[in-house]
Amino acid sequence: MNSDDPNPQTGPFLGVIFGASGDLAKRKLMPAIFNLFRDGLLAESFAILGMSRKKMTDDAFREKIISDMEELAPGELTAEMKEKLLPHFFYISGDVTKAETFSRLKSRMESIDKECQTGGNAFFYLATAPTLFSPVVHALGDEGLINEREDSWRRVVIEKPFGHDLKSAQQLNHDIQIKLNEKQIYRIDHYLGKETVQNIDVLRFANGMFQPFWSNLFIDHVQITVAETLGVEGRGGYYEHAGALRDMIPNHILQLLSLIAMEMPISFGADDMRDEQVKVLRAIRPLHGEDINHNVVRGQYVHGTVDGKDLSAYRAEDNVDPSSMTETYVALRLAVENQRWAGVPFYLRTGKRLARRVTEIVVEFKKPPFTPFRETTVQSLEPNQLIIRIQPDEGISLRFVTKVPGTLLKLDEVDMDFRYADYFGRAPATGYDRLLYDCIRGEATLFRRADMVEAGWLPIAGIQEAWEHSGDSLTEYASGTWGPAEADALLSRDGRQWRVYV
Ligand code: BG6
């Protein structure tokens, strides 16, 4: 959103949320609607219609929203807010595998549209099991619910995971495009809504000083770390089939990579941006056969102790097979094969139950080819690094070498540090506020286009296939550590190392 926009409010709309009694709706969607409402960004004429199998009246749904909000953000929902906001919420129960549900949905939508003056505009948010994405889109289509008129829009928001491999993602795109025009489809990747992720373009393209250095001429390598301290937190059923590779790489982490590596788009318009992101994703060399052994590490957490607390092994989690071969950690070395990045490795790692929660991108510059500081510590110092802290402690720092004050010539590394919290005070939002707002405004830049989703699966298709046939390369790591030692070797073999957190 441009702050100079004279009319930052959305137009009238009705949002239908499938899976409204679930965790995503509770933790992310309802708080996002609340934030947008509080910030005055929603039209006066809007309504949210929750749907799930659970039977509930409108009033019971409104009560649930109040108690969820009080649990998540105590005290935020004032009496005045409650009075103004809650009449916008409605509820309908139903089984989405039955056609009858959609005819009831249609008449309920028509009556809410009249009552709340939502102008025939509607989005459908599929916060459901992925197996329901295509059937729900088809049922909406059959009932005529996604037909747009000249003066009104209909959009469908689809959560991740979008497919479980390249083939299923292609199939899902094909299935939903039978009913929907690509412009009506909003595929969510909540990383793209994160404030610090949106800032990557600004950092690169609004600052003249970085542009000349942004290539293999000056950059030695790039590291992307998405480390979590949490385990699978009751999502064992989902995670057993996903694993760290599918769960994080083709979507969140490759989105980060594409933003770091893309060429400058001719504008920040949705298609111009996404065209450039897709090109980079397609330039990643897919890993196959022997390459996988040299460039990929996968691990699974076993028990460990963090802050004196005993943490159980992945295999002991609920809904997890006691002999599971699902990876909870993955590290990769990827090559982007184009003129700008030839020879610059991109090291990616992500895992659960690691030592610290941190999502960061490290751009490490080459050491100067010659330095005149003979007999000083300069040779042993680390190269310059630009560190983009996505979360937590959002910010950017630049590490460089400086002289230690004193008579003798001694050098050391220091950080020039920018923290969002210091400059802007407010903690950046989770991403869903911005994404919902953009969807309602018809702004698709931060959503994944069909070709982008498919391009995300391409680099890892060979790895998925290889792992299906061999279960022997899974390494254990203790909960609360930085993952398997093999992941350190992935870099040390190249004379590099992961950024160390102290
Ligand atoms: C989700 C994954 O998409 O992203 C989760 O399914 C992961 O496994 C989560 O924990 C991480 O998101 P965030 O915003 O907490 O970094």
JSON list of N, CA and C in Angstrom, two decimals, residues 10 158 268 410:
[
{"chain": "A", "resi": 10, "resn": "THR", "atom": "N", "xyz": [-10.54, -0.48, 1.58]},
{"chain": "A", "resi": 10, "resn": "THR", "atom": "CA", "xyz": [-11.02, -1.44, 0.59]},
{"chain": "A", "resi": 10, "resn": "THR", "atom": "C", "xyz": [-12.40, -1.01, 0.12]},
{"chain": "A", "resi": 158, "resn": "ILE", "atom": "N", "xyz": [-5.99, -19.50, -1.81]},
{"chain": "A", "resi": 158, "resn": "ILE", "atom": "CA", "xyz": [-5.61, -20.88, -1.52]},
{"chain": "A", "resi": 158, "resn": "ILE", "atom": "C", "xyz": [-4.37, -20.91, -0.65]},
{"chain": "A", "resi": 268, "resn": "PHE", "atom": "N", "xyz": [6.91, -2.56, -10.16]},
{"chain": "A", "resi": 268, "resn": "PHE", "atom": "CA", "xyz": [6.51, -3.46, -9.09]},
{"chain": "A", "resi": 268, "resn": "PHE", "atom": "C", "xyz": [5.10, -4.01, -9.32]},
{"chain": "A", "resi": 410, "resn": "LYS", "atom": "N", "xyz": [45.48, -2.81, 15.12]},
{"chain": "A", "resi": 410, "resn": "LYS", "atom": "CA", "xyz": [44.72, -4.03, 15.33]},
{"chain": "A", "resi": 410, "resn": "LYS", "atom": "C", "xyz": [43.38, -3.87, 14.64]}
]
